[in-house]
Tab-separated table of C-alpha atoms in Angstrom:
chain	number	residue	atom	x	y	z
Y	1	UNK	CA	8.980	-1.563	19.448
Y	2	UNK	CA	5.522	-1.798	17.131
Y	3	UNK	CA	5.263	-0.065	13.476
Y	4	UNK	CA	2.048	0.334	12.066
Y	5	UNK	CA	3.176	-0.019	8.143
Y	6	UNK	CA	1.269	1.387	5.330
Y	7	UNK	CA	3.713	0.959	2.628
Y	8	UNK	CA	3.469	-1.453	-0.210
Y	9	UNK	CA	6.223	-3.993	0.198
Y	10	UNK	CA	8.815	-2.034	3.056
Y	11	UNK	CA	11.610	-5.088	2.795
Y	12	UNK	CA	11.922	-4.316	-0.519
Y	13	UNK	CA	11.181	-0.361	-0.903
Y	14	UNK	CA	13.728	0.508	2.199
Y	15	UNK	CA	15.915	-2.495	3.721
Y	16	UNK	CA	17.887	-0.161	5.485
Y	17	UNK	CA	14.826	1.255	7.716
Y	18	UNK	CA	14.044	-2.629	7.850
Y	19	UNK	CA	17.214	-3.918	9.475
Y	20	UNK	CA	17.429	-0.492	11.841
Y	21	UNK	CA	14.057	-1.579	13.086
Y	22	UNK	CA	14.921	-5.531	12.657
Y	23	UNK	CA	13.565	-6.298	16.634
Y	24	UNK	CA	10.392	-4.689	15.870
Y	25	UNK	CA	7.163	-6.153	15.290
Y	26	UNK	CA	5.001	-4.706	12.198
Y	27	UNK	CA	1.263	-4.798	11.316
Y	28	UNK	CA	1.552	-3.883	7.982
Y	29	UNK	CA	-1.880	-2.936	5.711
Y	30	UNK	CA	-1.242	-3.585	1.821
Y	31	UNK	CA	-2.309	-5.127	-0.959
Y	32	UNK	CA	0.995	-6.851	-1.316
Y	33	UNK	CA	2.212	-9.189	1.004
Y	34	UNK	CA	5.769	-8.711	2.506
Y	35	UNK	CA	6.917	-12.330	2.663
Y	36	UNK	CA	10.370	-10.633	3.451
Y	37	UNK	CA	9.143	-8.348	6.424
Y	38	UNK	CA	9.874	-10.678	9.874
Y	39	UNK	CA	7.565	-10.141	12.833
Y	40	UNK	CA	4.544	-8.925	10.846
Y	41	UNK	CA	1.455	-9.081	10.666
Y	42	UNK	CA	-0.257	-8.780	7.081
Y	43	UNK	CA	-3.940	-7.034	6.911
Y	44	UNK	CA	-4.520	-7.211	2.790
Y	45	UNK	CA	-6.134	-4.292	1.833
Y	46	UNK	CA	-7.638	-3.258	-1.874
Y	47	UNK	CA	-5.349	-1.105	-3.906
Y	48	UNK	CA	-5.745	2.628	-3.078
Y	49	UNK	CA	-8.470	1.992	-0.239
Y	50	UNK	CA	-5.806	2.507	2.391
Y	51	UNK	CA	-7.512	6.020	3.488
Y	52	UNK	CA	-11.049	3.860	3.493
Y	53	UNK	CA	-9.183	1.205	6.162
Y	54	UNK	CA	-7.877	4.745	8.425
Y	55	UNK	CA	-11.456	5.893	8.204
Y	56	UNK	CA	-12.872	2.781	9.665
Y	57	UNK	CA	-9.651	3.158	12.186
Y	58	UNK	CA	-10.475	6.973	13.036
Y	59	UNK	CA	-14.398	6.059	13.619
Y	60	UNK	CA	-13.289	3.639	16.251
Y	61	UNK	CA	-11.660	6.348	18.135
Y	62	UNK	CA	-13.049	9.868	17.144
Y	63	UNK	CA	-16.774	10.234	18.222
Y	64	UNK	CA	-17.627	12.573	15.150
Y	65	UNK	CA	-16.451	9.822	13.140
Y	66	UNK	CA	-18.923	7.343	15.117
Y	67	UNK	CA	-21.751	7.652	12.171
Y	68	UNK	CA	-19.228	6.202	9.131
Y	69	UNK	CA	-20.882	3.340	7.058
Y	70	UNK	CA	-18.159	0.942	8.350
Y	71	UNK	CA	-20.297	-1.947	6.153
Y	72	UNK	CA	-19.453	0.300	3.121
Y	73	UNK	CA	-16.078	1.082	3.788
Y	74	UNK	CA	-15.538	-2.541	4.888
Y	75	UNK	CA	-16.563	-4.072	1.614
Y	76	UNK	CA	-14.789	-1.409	-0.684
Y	77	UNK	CA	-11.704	-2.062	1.364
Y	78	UNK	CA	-11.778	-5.839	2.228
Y	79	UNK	CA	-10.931	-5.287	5.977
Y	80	UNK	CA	-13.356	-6.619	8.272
Y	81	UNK	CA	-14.130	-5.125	11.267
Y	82	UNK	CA	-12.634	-7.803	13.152
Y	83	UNK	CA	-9.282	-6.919	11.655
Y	84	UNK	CA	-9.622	-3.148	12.423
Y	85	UNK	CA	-10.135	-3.741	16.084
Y	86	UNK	CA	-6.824	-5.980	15.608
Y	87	UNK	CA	-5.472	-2.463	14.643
Y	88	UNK	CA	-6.149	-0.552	17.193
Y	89	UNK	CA	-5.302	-2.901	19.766
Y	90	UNK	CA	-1.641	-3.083	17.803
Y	91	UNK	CA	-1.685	0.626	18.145
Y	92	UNK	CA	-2.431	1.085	21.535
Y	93	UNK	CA	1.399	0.230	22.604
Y	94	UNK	CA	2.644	0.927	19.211
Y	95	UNK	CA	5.109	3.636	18.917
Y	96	UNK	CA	5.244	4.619	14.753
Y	97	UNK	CA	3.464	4.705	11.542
Y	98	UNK	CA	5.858	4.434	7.984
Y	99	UNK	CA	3.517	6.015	5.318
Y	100	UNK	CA	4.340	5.266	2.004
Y	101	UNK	CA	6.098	8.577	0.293
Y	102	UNK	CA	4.301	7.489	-3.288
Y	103	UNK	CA	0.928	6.998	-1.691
Y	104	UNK	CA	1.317	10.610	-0.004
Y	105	UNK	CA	2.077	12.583	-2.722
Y	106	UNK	CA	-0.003	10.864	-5.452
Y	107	UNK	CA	-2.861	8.875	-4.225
Y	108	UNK	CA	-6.149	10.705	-5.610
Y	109	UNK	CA	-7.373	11.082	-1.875
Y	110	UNK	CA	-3.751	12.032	-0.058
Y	111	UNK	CA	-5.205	14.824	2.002
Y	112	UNK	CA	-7.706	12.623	3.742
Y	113	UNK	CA	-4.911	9.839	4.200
Y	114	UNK	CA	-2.427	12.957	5.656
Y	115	UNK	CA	-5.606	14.046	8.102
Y	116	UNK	CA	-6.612	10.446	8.997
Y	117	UNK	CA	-2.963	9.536	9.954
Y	118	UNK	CA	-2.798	12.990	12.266
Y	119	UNK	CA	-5.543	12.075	14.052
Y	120	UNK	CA	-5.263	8.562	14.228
Y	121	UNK	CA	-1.187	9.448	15.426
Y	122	UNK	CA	-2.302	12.387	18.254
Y	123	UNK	CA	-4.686	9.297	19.498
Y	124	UNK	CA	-1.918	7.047	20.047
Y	125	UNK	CA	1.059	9.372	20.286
Y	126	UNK	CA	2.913	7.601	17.570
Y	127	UNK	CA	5.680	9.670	15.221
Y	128	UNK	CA	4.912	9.281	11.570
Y	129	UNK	CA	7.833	8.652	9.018
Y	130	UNK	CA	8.410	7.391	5.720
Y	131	UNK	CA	10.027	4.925	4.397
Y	132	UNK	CA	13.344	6.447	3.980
Y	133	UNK	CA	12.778	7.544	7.875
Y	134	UNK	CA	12.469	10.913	8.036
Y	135	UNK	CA	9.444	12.123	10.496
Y	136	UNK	CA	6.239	13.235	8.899
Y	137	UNK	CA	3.973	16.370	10.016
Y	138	UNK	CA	0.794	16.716	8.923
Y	139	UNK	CA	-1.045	18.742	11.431
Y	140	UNK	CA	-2.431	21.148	8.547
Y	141	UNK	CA	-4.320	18.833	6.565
Y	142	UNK	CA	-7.950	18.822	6.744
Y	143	UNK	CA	-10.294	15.939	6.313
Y	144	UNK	CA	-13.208	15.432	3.597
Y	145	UNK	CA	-15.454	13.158	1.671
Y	146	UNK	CA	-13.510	10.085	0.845
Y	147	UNK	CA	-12.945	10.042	-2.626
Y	148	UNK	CA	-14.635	7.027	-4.664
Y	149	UNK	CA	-11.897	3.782	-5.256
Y	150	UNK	CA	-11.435	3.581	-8.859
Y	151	UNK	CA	-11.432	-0.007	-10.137
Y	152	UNK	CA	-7.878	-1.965	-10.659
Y	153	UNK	CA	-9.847	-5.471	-11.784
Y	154	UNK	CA	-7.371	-7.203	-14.246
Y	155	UNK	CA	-3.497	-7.008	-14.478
Y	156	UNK	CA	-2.005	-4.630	-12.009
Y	157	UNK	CA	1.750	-3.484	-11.229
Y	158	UNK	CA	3.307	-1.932	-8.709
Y	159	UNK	CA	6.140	0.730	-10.259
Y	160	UNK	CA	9.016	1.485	-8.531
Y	161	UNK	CA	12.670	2.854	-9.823
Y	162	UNK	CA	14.494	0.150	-7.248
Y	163	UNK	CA	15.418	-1.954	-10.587
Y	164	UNK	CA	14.677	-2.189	-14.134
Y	165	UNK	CA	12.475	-5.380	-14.165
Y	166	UNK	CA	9.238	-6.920	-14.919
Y	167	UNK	CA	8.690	-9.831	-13.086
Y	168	UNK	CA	5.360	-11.277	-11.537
Y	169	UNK	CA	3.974	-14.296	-10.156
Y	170	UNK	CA	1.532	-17.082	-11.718
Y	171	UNK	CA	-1.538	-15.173	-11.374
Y	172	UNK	CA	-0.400	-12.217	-13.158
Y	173	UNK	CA	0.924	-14.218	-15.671
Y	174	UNK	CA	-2.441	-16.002	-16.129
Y	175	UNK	CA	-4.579	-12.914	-16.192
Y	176	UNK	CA	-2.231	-10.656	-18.401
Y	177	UNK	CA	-1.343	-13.736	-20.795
Y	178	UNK	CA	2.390	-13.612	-20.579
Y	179	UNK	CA	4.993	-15.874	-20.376
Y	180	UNK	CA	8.594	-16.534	-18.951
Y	181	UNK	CA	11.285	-15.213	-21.058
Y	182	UNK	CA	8.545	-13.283	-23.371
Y	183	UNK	CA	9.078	-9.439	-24.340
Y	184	UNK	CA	6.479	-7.704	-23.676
Y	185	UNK	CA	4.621	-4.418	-24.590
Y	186	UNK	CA	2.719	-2.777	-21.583
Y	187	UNK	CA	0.400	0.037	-21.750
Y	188	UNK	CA	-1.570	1.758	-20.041
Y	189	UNK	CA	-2.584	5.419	-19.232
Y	190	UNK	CA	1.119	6.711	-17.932
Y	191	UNK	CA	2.972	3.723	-19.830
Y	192	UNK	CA	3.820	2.614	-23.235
Y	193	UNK	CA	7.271	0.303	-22.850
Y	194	UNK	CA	8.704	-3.126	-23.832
Y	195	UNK	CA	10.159	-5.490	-21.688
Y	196	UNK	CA	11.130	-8.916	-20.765
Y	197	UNK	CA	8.963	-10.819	-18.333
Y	198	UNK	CA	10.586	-12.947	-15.789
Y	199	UNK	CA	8.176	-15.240	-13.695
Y	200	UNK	CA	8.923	-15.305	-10.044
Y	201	UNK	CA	7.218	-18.009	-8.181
Y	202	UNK	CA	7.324	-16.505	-4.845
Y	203	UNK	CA	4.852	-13.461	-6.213
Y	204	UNK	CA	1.094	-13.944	-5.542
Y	205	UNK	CA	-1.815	-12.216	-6.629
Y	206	UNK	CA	-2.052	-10.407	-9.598
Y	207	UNK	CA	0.095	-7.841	-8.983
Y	208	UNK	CA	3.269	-7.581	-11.061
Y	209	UNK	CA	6.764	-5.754	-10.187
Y	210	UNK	CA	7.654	-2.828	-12.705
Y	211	UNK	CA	10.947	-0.963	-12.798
Y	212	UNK	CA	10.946	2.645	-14.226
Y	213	UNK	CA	13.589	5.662	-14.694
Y	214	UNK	CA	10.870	8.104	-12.765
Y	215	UNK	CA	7.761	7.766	-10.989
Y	216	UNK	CA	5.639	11.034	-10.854
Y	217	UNK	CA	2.691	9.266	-10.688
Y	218	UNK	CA	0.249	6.610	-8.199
Y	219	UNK	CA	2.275	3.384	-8.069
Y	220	UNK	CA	-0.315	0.901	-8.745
Y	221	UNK	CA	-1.946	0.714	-12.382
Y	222	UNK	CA	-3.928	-1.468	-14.600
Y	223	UNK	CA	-2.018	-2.456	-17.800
Y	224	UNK	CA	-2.793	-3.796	-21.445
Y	225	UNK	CA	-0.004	-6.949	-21.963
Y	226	UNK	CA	0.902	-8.088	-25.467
Y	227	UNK	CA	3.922	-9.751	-27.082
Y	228	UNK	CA	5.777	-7.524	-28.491
């Protein structure tokens, strides 16, 4: 069995749907690595340019797509094009996608990324879930103008209501200015909260791990760190 992943960080978001598909392989696009996730292969993406990477995808199998500035869409994204025909050859034999539930119902361009996944699933005849497993239909969206990436330069995290912590690797903690042990204030447009920061080696890039009560909002956002 092949999954084409598009969620964040799957071993950690669902290890349930993980260990019922534990003798598949992945190809899994994020801008998180899944150090967790066996048989997988990792395309990094930017955050929020996942429906950018589909585009590039769709254009390699939809003629009316054929006239895409894939050197555009590359750079925004940085996937090469080498790495999207890696995709499609993965989804030739491949037999689902797992969309991300947060990216679907709050990423600013969601109905693109709902079309982009129909067509690029009627192509290959794969079923589209999410990461709790239930099967996906989006045969009534319609696609448009990709919506311009907005900028997440500086300290990033990734919210999720899995646990209560703030923990990130040394890059985050170089870039936001934190330390180990340190409470910390963290704001940003949707967030205003203190915590403790716990380093975790094993964490790359700048991206930090944020547990909240409720997310009814995009996952990924820049934050303002002080001590508190």
């Amino acid at each position: 069995m092949k999954i084409f992943n598009i969620t964040p960080n799957l071993s950690f978001q669902s290890p349930d749907l993980v260990a019922k598909f534990h003798n598949a392989s992945f190809l899994t696009l994020s801008p998180m690595e899944d150090e967790k996730l066996q048989n997988n292969i990792f395309v990094k993406c930017e955050i929020s340019s996942e429906a950018y990477v589909l585009m590039m995808i769709a254009s390699e199998i939809c003629k009316d797509l054929e006239n895409e500035d894939i050197g555009f869409l590359s750079g925004e994204s940085s996937v090469g094009e080498e790495e999207i025909e890696e995709i499609v050859d993965f989804l030739k034999d491949a037999n689902f996608i797992i969309a991300d539930e947060n990216m679907l119902n709050f990423h600013k361009d969601k109905e693109n990324i709902k079309a982009l996944l129909n067509l690029i699933a009627s192509n290959f005849n794969l079923k589209i879930i999410d990461s709790a497993g239930n099967k996906l239909d989006f045969n009534s969206a319609n696609l448009g103008e990709l919506k311009e990436l907005d900028n997440f330069d500086g300290a990033v995290v990734y919210k999720h209501t899995k646990d209560d912590e703030f923990k990130g690797g040394n890059y985050f903690k170089i870039v936001s200015k934190v330390k180990d042990g340190e409470l910390v204030t963290i704001k940003s447009k949707n967030l205003n909260i203190t915590k403790t920061f716990k380093f975790d080696k094993n964490l790359k890039g700048t991206i930090a791990f944020l547990g909240v009560k409720n997310l009814d909002n995009y996952a990924f956002e820049v934050v303002k760190t002080h001590k508190a």
